Short mmCIF file of N, CA and C in Angstrom, two decimals:
data_model
loop_
_atom_site.label_atom_id
_atom_site.label_comp_id
_atom_site.label_asym_id
_atom_site.label_seq_id
_atom_site.Cartn_x
_atom_site.Cartn_y
_atom_site.Cartn_z
N UNK I 1487 -166.97 104.74 -64.21
CA UNK I 1487 -166.89 103.20 -62.88
C UNK I 1487 -166.89 103.62 -61.47
N UNK I 1488 -167.62 102.76 -61.19
CA UNK I 1488 -168.23 102.86 -60.13
C UNK I 1488 -167.24 102.99 -58.24
N UNK I 1489 -167.07 103.68 -57.91
CA UNK I 1489 -166.30 104.11 -56.49
C UNK I 1489 -166.80 102.79 -55.57
N UNK I 1490 -165.43 102.42 -55.11
CA UNK I 1490 -165.54 100.96 -54.10
C UNK I 1490 -165.53 101.84 -52.92
N UNK I 1491 -166.11 101.20 -51.93
CA UNK I 1491 -166.33 101.36 -50.43
C UNK I 1491 -164.72 101.19 -49.80
N UNK I 1492 -164.28 102.18 -49.19
CA UNK I 1492 -163.31 102.67 -48.46
C UNK I 1492 -163.73 101.66 -47.19
N UNK I 1493 -162.73 100.18 -46.86
CA UNK I 1493 -163.35 99.60 -45.66
C UNK I 1493 -161.79 99.73 -44.65
N UNK I 1494 -162.18 99.88 -43.70
CA UNK I 1494 -161.07 99.62 -42.87
C UNK I 1494 -160.83 98.50 -41.92
N UNK I 1495 -159.57 97.59 -42.18
CA UNK I 1495 -159.47 96.68 -41.83
C UNK I 1495 -159.14 96.05 -40.37
N UNK I 1496 -159.80 95.46 -39.55
CA UNK I 1496 -159.03 95.51 -38.24
C UNK I 1496 -159.11 93.83 -38.10
N UNK I 1497 -157.56 93.53 -37.50
CA UNK I 1497 -157.22 92.33 -37.46
C UNK I 1497 -156.23 92.37 -36.37
N UNK I 1498 -156.10 91.02 -35.99
CA UNK I 1498 -155.03 91.71 -34.31
C UNK I 1498 -153.77 91.48 -35.09
N UNK I 1499 -152.41 92.19 -34.27
CA UNK I 1499 -151.27 92.98 -34.52
C UNK I 1499 -150.26 92.01 -33.75
N UNK I 1500 -150.60 92.47 -32.52
CA UNK I 1500 -149.45 91.69 -31.38
C UNK I 1500 -149.33 90.15 -31.41
N UNK I 1501 -148.65 89.80 -30.69
CA UNK I 1501 -148.55 88.37 -30.55
C UNK I 1501 -147.50 87.97 -31.27
N UNK I 1502 -148.02 87.12 -32.33
CA UNK I 1502 -147.61 86.31 -33.30
C UNK I 1502 -147.36 87.26 -34.43
N UNK I 1503 -146.64 88.60 -34.85
CA UNK I 1503 -146.32 89.42 -35.68
C UNK I 1503 -146.80 89.35 -36.78
N UNK I 1504 -145.83 88.05 -37.49
CA UNK I 1504 -145.65 87.34 -38.81
C UNK I 1504 -146.44 86.94 -39.44
N UNK I 1505 -147.52 86.15 -38.35
CA UNK I 1505 -148.91 85.63 -38.66
C UNK I 1505 -149.65 86.38 -38.76
N UNK I 1506 -149.98 87.59 -38.16
CA UNK I 1506 -150.98 88.47 -37.80
C UNK I 1506 -150.74 89.37 -39.42
N UNK I 1507 -149.63 89.48 -39.69
CA UNK I 1507 -149.41 90.60 -40.92
C UNK I 1507 -149.94 89.57 -42.09
N UNK I 1508 -149.64 88.50 -42.15
CA UNK I 1508 -149.77 87.82 -43.29
C UNK I 1508 -151.41 87.58 -43.28
N UNK I 1509 -152.03 87.62 -42.08
CA UNK I 1509 -153.67 87.43 -42.25
C UNK I 1509 -153.80 88.46 -42.56
N UNK I 1510 -153.48 89.78 -42.09
CA UNK I 1510 -153.65 91.25 -42.27
C UNK I 1510 -153.80 91.22 -44.06
N UNK I 1511 -152.66 90.85 -44.53
CA UNK I 1511 -152.63 91.03 -45.62
C UNK I 1511 -153.78 90.23 -46.67
N UNK I 1512 -154.11 89.18 -46.25
CA UNK I 1512 -155.04 87.83 -46.57
C UNK I 1512 -156.20 88.66 -46.60
N UNK I 1513 -156.70 89.36 -45.62
CA UNK I 1513 -157.98 90.33 -45.25
C UNK I 1513 -157.72 91.25 -46.31
N UNK I 1514 -156.82 91.99 -46.41
CA UNK I 1514 -156.70 93.08 -47.56
C UNK I 1514 -157.26 92.41 -49.24
N UNK I 1515 -156.63 91.34 -49.25
CA UNK I 1515 -156.77 90.89 -50.30
C UNK I 1515 -158.31 90.63 -50.25
N UNK I 1516 -158.75 90.05 -49.66
CA UNK I 1516 -160.40 89.23 -49.44
C UNK I 1516 -161.22 90.48 -49.79
N UNK I 1517 -160.17 91.80 -49.36
CA UNK I 1517 -161.46 92.94 -49.31
C UNK I 1517 -161.19 93.53 -50.78
N UNK I 1518 -160.40 93.19 -51.43
CA UNK I 1518 -160.41 93.99 -52.63
C UNK I 1518 -161.03 92.75 -53.73
N UNK I 1519 -161.13 91.86 -53.55
CA UNK I 1519 -161.95 90.55 -54.08
C UNK I 1519 -163.39 90.73 -54.11
N UNK I 1520 -163.72 91.66 -53.59
CA UNK I 1520 -165.21 91.88 -52.61
C UNK I 1520 -165.68 93.33 -53.59
N UNK I 1521 -164.74 93.90 -54.13
CA UNK I 1521 -164.51 95.10 -55.03
C UNK I 1521 -164.37 96.39 -53.78
N UNK I 1522 -163.94 96.20 -52.76
CA UNK I 1522 -163.76 97.29 -51.63
C UNK I 1522 -162.30 97.49 -51.99
N UNK I 1523 -162.00 98.85 -51.15
CA UNK I 1523 -160.56 99.78 -50.89
C UNK I 1523 -160.23 98.99 -49.92
N UNK I 1524 -159.28 98.61 -49.47
CA UNK I 1524 -159.07 98.41 -47.68
C UNK I 1524 -157.92 99.14 -47.26
N UNK I 1525 -157.98 99.69 -45.84
CA UNK I 1525 -157.40 100.47 -45.54
C UNK I 1525 -156.76 99.64 -44.31
N UNK I 1526 -155.52 99.26 -44.21
CA UNK I 1526 -155.10 98.16 -43.12
C UNK I 1526 -153.86 99.22 -42.20
N UNK I 1527 -154.21 99.79 -41.33
CA UNK I 1527 -153.38 100.75 -40.63
C UNK I 1527 -152.06 100.01 -39.78
N UNK I 1528 -152.41 98.98 -39.29
CA UNK I 1528 -151.34 98.18 -38.53
C UNK I 1528 -150.45 97.44 -39.61
N UNK I 1529 -150.75 97.42 -40.64
CA UNK I 1529 -149.53 97.36 -41.83
C UNK I 1529 -148.63 98.29 -41.96
N UNK I 1530 -149.21 99.64 -41.69
CA UNK I 1530 -148.10 101.07 -42.19
C UNK I 1530 -147.37 101.22 -40.79
N UNK I 1531 -148.69 101.97 -39.81
CA UNK I 1531 -148.09 102.70 -38.54
C UNK I 1531 -146.90 101.74 -37.89
N UNK I 1532 -146.87 100.32 -37.54
CA UNK I 1532 -145.67 99.61 -37.07
C UNK I 1532 -144.36 99.82 -37.56
N UNK I 1533 -144.37 100.21 -39.02
CA UNK I 1533 -143.51 100.21 -39.76
C UNK I 1533 -142.55 101.69 -39.73
N UNK I 1534 -143.14 102.74 -38.72
CA UNK I 1534 -143.02 104.03 -38.52
C UNK I 1534 -142.75 104.20 -36.90
N UNK I 1535 -143.98 103.19 -36.23
CA UNK I 1535 -143.74 103.80 -34.61
C UNK I 1535 -143.24 102.35 -34.27
N UNK I 1536 -142.89 102.15 -32.78
CA UNK I 1536 -142.72 100.91 -32.23
C UNK I 1536 -143.87 100.40 -31.31
N UNK I 1537 -144.62 99.55 -31.66
CA UNK I 1537 -145.66 99.16 -30.95
C UNK I 1537 -145.24 98.49 -29.43
N UNK I 1538 -143.94 98.73 -29.13
CA UNK I 1538 -144.02 98.11 -27.78
C UNK I 1538 -143.69 99.36 -26.78
N UNK I 1539 -143.51 100.41 -27.42
CA UNK I 1539 -143.22 102.05 -26.60
C UNK I 1539 -144.72 102.60 -26.58
N UNK I 1540 -145.31 102.48 -25.18
CA UNK I 1540 -146.66 102.80 -24.78
C UNK I 1540 -147.43 104.26 -25.44
N UNK I 1541 -146.36 105.26 -25.81
CA UNK I 1541 -146.67 106.43 -26.27
C UNK I 1541 -146.90 106.18 -27.60
N UNK I 1542 -146.27 105.68 -28.19
CA UNK I 1542 -146.02 105.37 -29.78
C UNK I 1542 -147.35 104.39 -30.19
N UNK I 1543 -147.43 103.33 -29.12
CA UNK I 1543 -148.81 102.66 -29.67
C UNK I 1543 -150.15 103.14 -29.26
N UNK I 1544 -150.24 104.03 -28.26
CA UNK I 1544 -151.56 105.31 -28.07
C UNK I 1544 -151.26 105.98 -29.65
N UNK I 1545 -150.03 106.46 -29.66
CA UNK I 1545 -150.33 107.68 -31.31
C UNK I 1545 -150.60 106.93 -32.20
N UNK I 1546 -150.41 105.67 -32.67
CA UNK I 1546 -150.81 104.54 -33.63
C UNK I 1546 -152.55 104.13 -33.46
N UNK I 1547 -152.74 103.83 -32.40
CA UNK I 1547 -154.45 103.83 -32.34
C UNK I 1547 -155.35 104.91 -32.38
N UNK I 1548 -154.74 106.47 -32.13
CA UNK I 1548 -155.32 107.35 -32.28
C UNK I 1548 -155.28 107.85 -33.68
N UNK I 1549 -154.22 107.53 -34.49
CA UNK I 1549 -153.58 107.71 -35.89
C UNK I 1549 -154.84 106.86 -36.67
N UNK I 1550 -154.78 105.76 -36.00
CA UNK I 1550 -155.68 104.86 -37.17
C UNK I 1550 -157.02 105.25 -36.67
N UNK I 1551 -157.75 105.82 -35.59
CA UNK I 1551 -158.62 106.27 -35.40
C UNK I 1551 -159.52 107.21 -36.24
N UNK I 1552 -158.37 107.90 -36.45
CA UNK I 1552 -158.51 109.23 -37.14
C UNK I 1552 -158.93 109.08 -38.83
N UNK I 1553 -158.35 107.65 -39.39
CA UNK I 1553 -158.53 106.73 -40.72
C UNK I 1553 -159.60 106.30 -40.84
N UNK I 1554 -159.85 105.59 -39.58
CA UNK I 1554 -161.31 105.11 -39.42
C UNK I 1554 -162.65 105.83 -39.54
N UNK I 1555 -162.52 107.19 -39.20
CA UNK I 1555 -163.49 108.07 -39.55
C UNK I 1555 -163.72 108.18 -41.00
N UNK I 1556 -162.57 108.37 -41.84
CA UNK I 1556 -162.71 108.64 -42.92
C UNK I 1556 -163.26 107.21 -43.98
N UNK I 1557 -163.65 106.22 -43.45
CA UNK I 1557 -163.95 105.07 -44.13
C UNK I 1557 -165.32 104.72 -44.21
N UNK I 1558 -165.74 104.09 -44.72
CA UNK I 1558 -167.59 103.44 -44.98
C UNK I 1558 -167.96 102.62 -44.30
N UNK I 1559 -166.35 101.81 -43.56
CA UNK I 1559 -167.25 100.56 -43.22
C UNK I 1559 -166.09 100.01 -42.33
N UNK I 1560 -166.13 99.10 -41.28
CA UNK I 1560 -165.09 98.72 -40.53
C UNK I 1560 -165.23 97.10 -40.58
N UNK I 1561 -164.41 96.51 -41.31
CA UNK I 1561 -164.17 95.10 -41.12
C UNK I 1561 -163.14 94.42 -40.40
N UNK I 1562 -164.27 93.80 -39.36
CA UNK I 1562 -163.11 92.82 -38.06
C UNK I 1562 -162.98 91.74 -38.70
N UNK I 1563 -162.02 91.31 -38.61
CA UNK I 1563 -161.20 90.06 -39.47
C UNK I 1563 -160.68 89.25 -38.52
N UNK I 1564 -161.76 87.96 -38.66
CA UNK I 1564 -160.71 86.98 -37.69
C UNK I 1564 -161.52 86.77 -36.33
N UNK I 1565 -161.11 85.71 -35.44
CA UNK I 1565 -161.68 84.97 -34.87
C UNK I 1565 -161.69 85.53 -33.30
N UNK I 1566 -160.83 86.58 -33.18
CA UNK I 1566 -160.40 87.05 -31.84
C UNK I 1566 -160.53 88.62 -32.20
N UNK I 1567 -160.71 89.40 -30.70
CA UNK I 1567 -160.85 90.61 -30.72
C UNK I 1567 -159.92 91.51 -30.07
N UNK I 1568 -158.80 91.62 -30.37
CA UNK I 1568 -157.82 92.65 -29.80
C UNK I 1568 -158.06 93.85 -29.02
N UNK I 1569 -157.22 94.42 -28.21
CA UNK I 1569 -157.61 95.62 -27.11
C UNK I 1569 -157.47 96.72 -28.50
N UNK I 1570 -156.88 96.85 -28.89
CA UNK I 1570 -156.57 97.89 -30.30
C UNK I 1570 -158.39 97.95 -31.32
N UNK I 1571 -158.38 96.44 -31.67
CA UNK I 1571 -159.74 96.41 -32.17
C UNK I 1571 -160.77 96.89 -31.73
N UNK I 1572 -160.60 96.50 -30.05
CA UNK I 1572 -161.79 96.37 -29.68
C UNK I 1572 -162.31 98.47 -29.54
N UNK I 1573 -161.12 99.10 -29.27
CA UNK I 1573 -161.42 100.54 -29.77
C UNK I 1573 -161.83 100.89 -30.89
N UNK I 1574 -161.04 100.30 -31.92
CA UNK I 1574 -161.95 100.43 -33.36
C UNK I 1574 -163.22 100.09 -33.34
N UNK I 1575 -163.89 99.13 -32.92
CA UNK I 1575 -165.06 98.83 -32.86
C UNK I 1575 -166.05 99.63 -32.20
N UNK I 1576 -165.71 99.76 -30.97
CA UNK I 1576 -166.27 100.90 -30.32
C UNK I 1576 -166.54 102.23 -30.98
N UNK I 1577 -164.98 103.02 -31.12
CA UNK I 1577 -165.05 104.11 -31.95
C UNK I 1577 -166.28 104.09 -33.13
N UNK I 1578 -166.31 102.79 -33.92
CA UNK I 1578 -166.95 102.74 -35.23
C UNK I 1578 -168.79 102.71 -34.83
N UNK I 1579 -169.05 101.97 -33.86
CA UNK I 1579 -170.26 102.20 -33.28
C UNK I 1579 -170.83 103.72 -32.95
N UNK I 1580 -169.61 104.06 -32.35
CA UNK I 1580 -169.92 105.82 -31.96
C UNK I 1580 -170.39 106.34 -32.77
N UNK I 1581 -169.42 106.23 -34.07
CA UNK I 1581 -169.61 107.19 -34.97
C UNK I 1581 -171.10 106.71 -36.02
N UNK I 1582 -171.45 105.52 -36.14
CA UNK I 1582 -172.43 105.16 -36.96
C UNK I 1582 -171.87 104.38 -38.43
N UNK I 1583 -170.46 104.08 -38.06
CA UNK I 1583 -169.79 103.35 -39.41
C UNK I 1583 -170.34 101.77 -38.91
N UNK I 1584 -170.80 101.42 -40.38
CA UNK I 1584 -171.28 100.03 -40.38
C UNK I 1584 -170.04 99.01 -40.05
N UNK I 1585 -170.51 98.07 -39.46
CA UNK I 1585 -169.44 96.90 -38.90
C UNK I 1585 -169.61 95.70 -39.56
N UNK I 1586 -168.95 95.12 -39.84
CA UNK I 1586 -168.92 93.99 -40.93
C UNK I 1586 -168.08 92.21 -40.11
N UNK I 1587 -168.29 91.62 -39.66
CA UNK I 1587 -167.56 90.40 -38.67
C UNK I 1587 -167.24 89.41 -40.01
N UNK I 1588 -166.03 89.47 -40.40
CA UNK I 1588 -165.64 88.34 -41.17
C UNK I 1588 -164.69 87.09 -40.80
N UNK I 1589 -165.17 85.94 -40.87
CA UNK I 1589 -164.35 84.94 -39.81
C UNK I 1589 -163.41 84.63 -40.85
N UNK I 1590 -162.14 84.19 -39.75
CA UNK I 1590 -160.89 83.28 -40.35
C UNK I 1590 -161.11 82.66 -41.52
N UNK I 1591 -161.98 82.08 -41.51
CA UNK I 1591 -162.12 80.51 -42.36
C UNK I 1591 -162.68 81.05 -43.56
N UNK I 1592 -163.53 82.10 -43.47
CA UNK I 1592 -164.05 83.01 -44.58
C UNK I 1592 -162.96 83.59 -45.39
N UNK I 1593 -162.26 84.39 -44.91
CA UNK I 1593 -161.04 85.01 -45.55
C UNK I 1593 -159.92 84.10 -46.03
N UNK I 1594 -159.52 82.94 -45.37
CA UNK I 1594 -158.53 82.29 -45.78
C UNK I 1594 -159.18 81.23 -46.84
N UNK I 1595 -160.89 80.80 -47.12
CA UNK I 1595 -160.94 80.10 -48.46
C UNK I 1595 -160.93 80.92 -49.70
N UNK I 1596 -160.73 82.25 -49.62
CA UNK I 1596 -160.82 82.74 -50.79
C UNK I 1596 -159.16 82.82 -51.28
N UNK I 1597 -158.29 82.37 -50.45
CA UNK I 1597 -156.75 82.87 -50.41
C UNK I 1597 -156.50 82.29 -51.77
N UNK I 1598 -155.67 82.83 -52.49
CA UNK I 1598 -154.91 82.51 -54.07
C UNK I 1598 -153.60 81.95 -53.17
N UNK I 1599 -153.02 80.84 -54.27
CA UNK I 1599 -151.85 80.68 -54.04
C UNK I 1599 -150.58 81.50 -54.85
N UNK I 1600 -149.39 81.65 -53.89
CA UNK I 1600 -148.38 82.64 -54.02
C UNK I 1600 -147.99 82.23 -55.13
N UNK I 1601 -147.79 82.97 -56.66
CA UNK I 1601 -147.25 82.53 -57.67
C UNK I 1601 -146.22 83.52 -57.62
N UNK I 1602 -145.59 84.19 -56.99
CA UNK I 1602 -144.56 84.93 -57.22
C UNK I 1602 -143.46 84.38 -57.73
N UNK I 1603 -143.40 83.26 -57.29
CA UNK I 1603 -141.79 82.56 -57.59
C UNK I 1603 -142.08 81.54 -59.29
N UNK I 1604 -143.38 81.71 -59.68
CA UNK I 1604 -143.65 80.78 -61.04
C UNK I 1604 -142.72 81.47 -61.92
N UNK I 1605 -142.47 80.61 -63.23
CA UNK I 1605 -141.39 80.83 -64.33
C UNK I 1605 -142.87 81.37 -65.16
N UNK I 1606 -142.35 82.25 -65.74
CA UNK I 1606 -143.23 83.43 -67.04
C UNK I 1606 -143.15 82.50 -68.56
#
């Protein structure tokens, strides 16, 4: 079996957090559909760190950059680049990590309806 690319998913988190989390999940599903293994640290770290506390936000960004360094590619997802995403993009460029821009319409066109409530 061929090993899949490990891709770092960058998409907005702050602001409309609920919508942004759903978008990040869609980006991860899109990556899987493309044969990649996605990593979206902004779906993990806010579970254990408080993004409203500056020191914890900084720690989350720094840990995310450490994870990015281990990835094969950075996928910048959506049509807006947040402050945190810009830090990830700058680091990827500095470290020679390939960057792929994925527009929101491309991601959402791949969405499959939620069937979790369908009867089997």
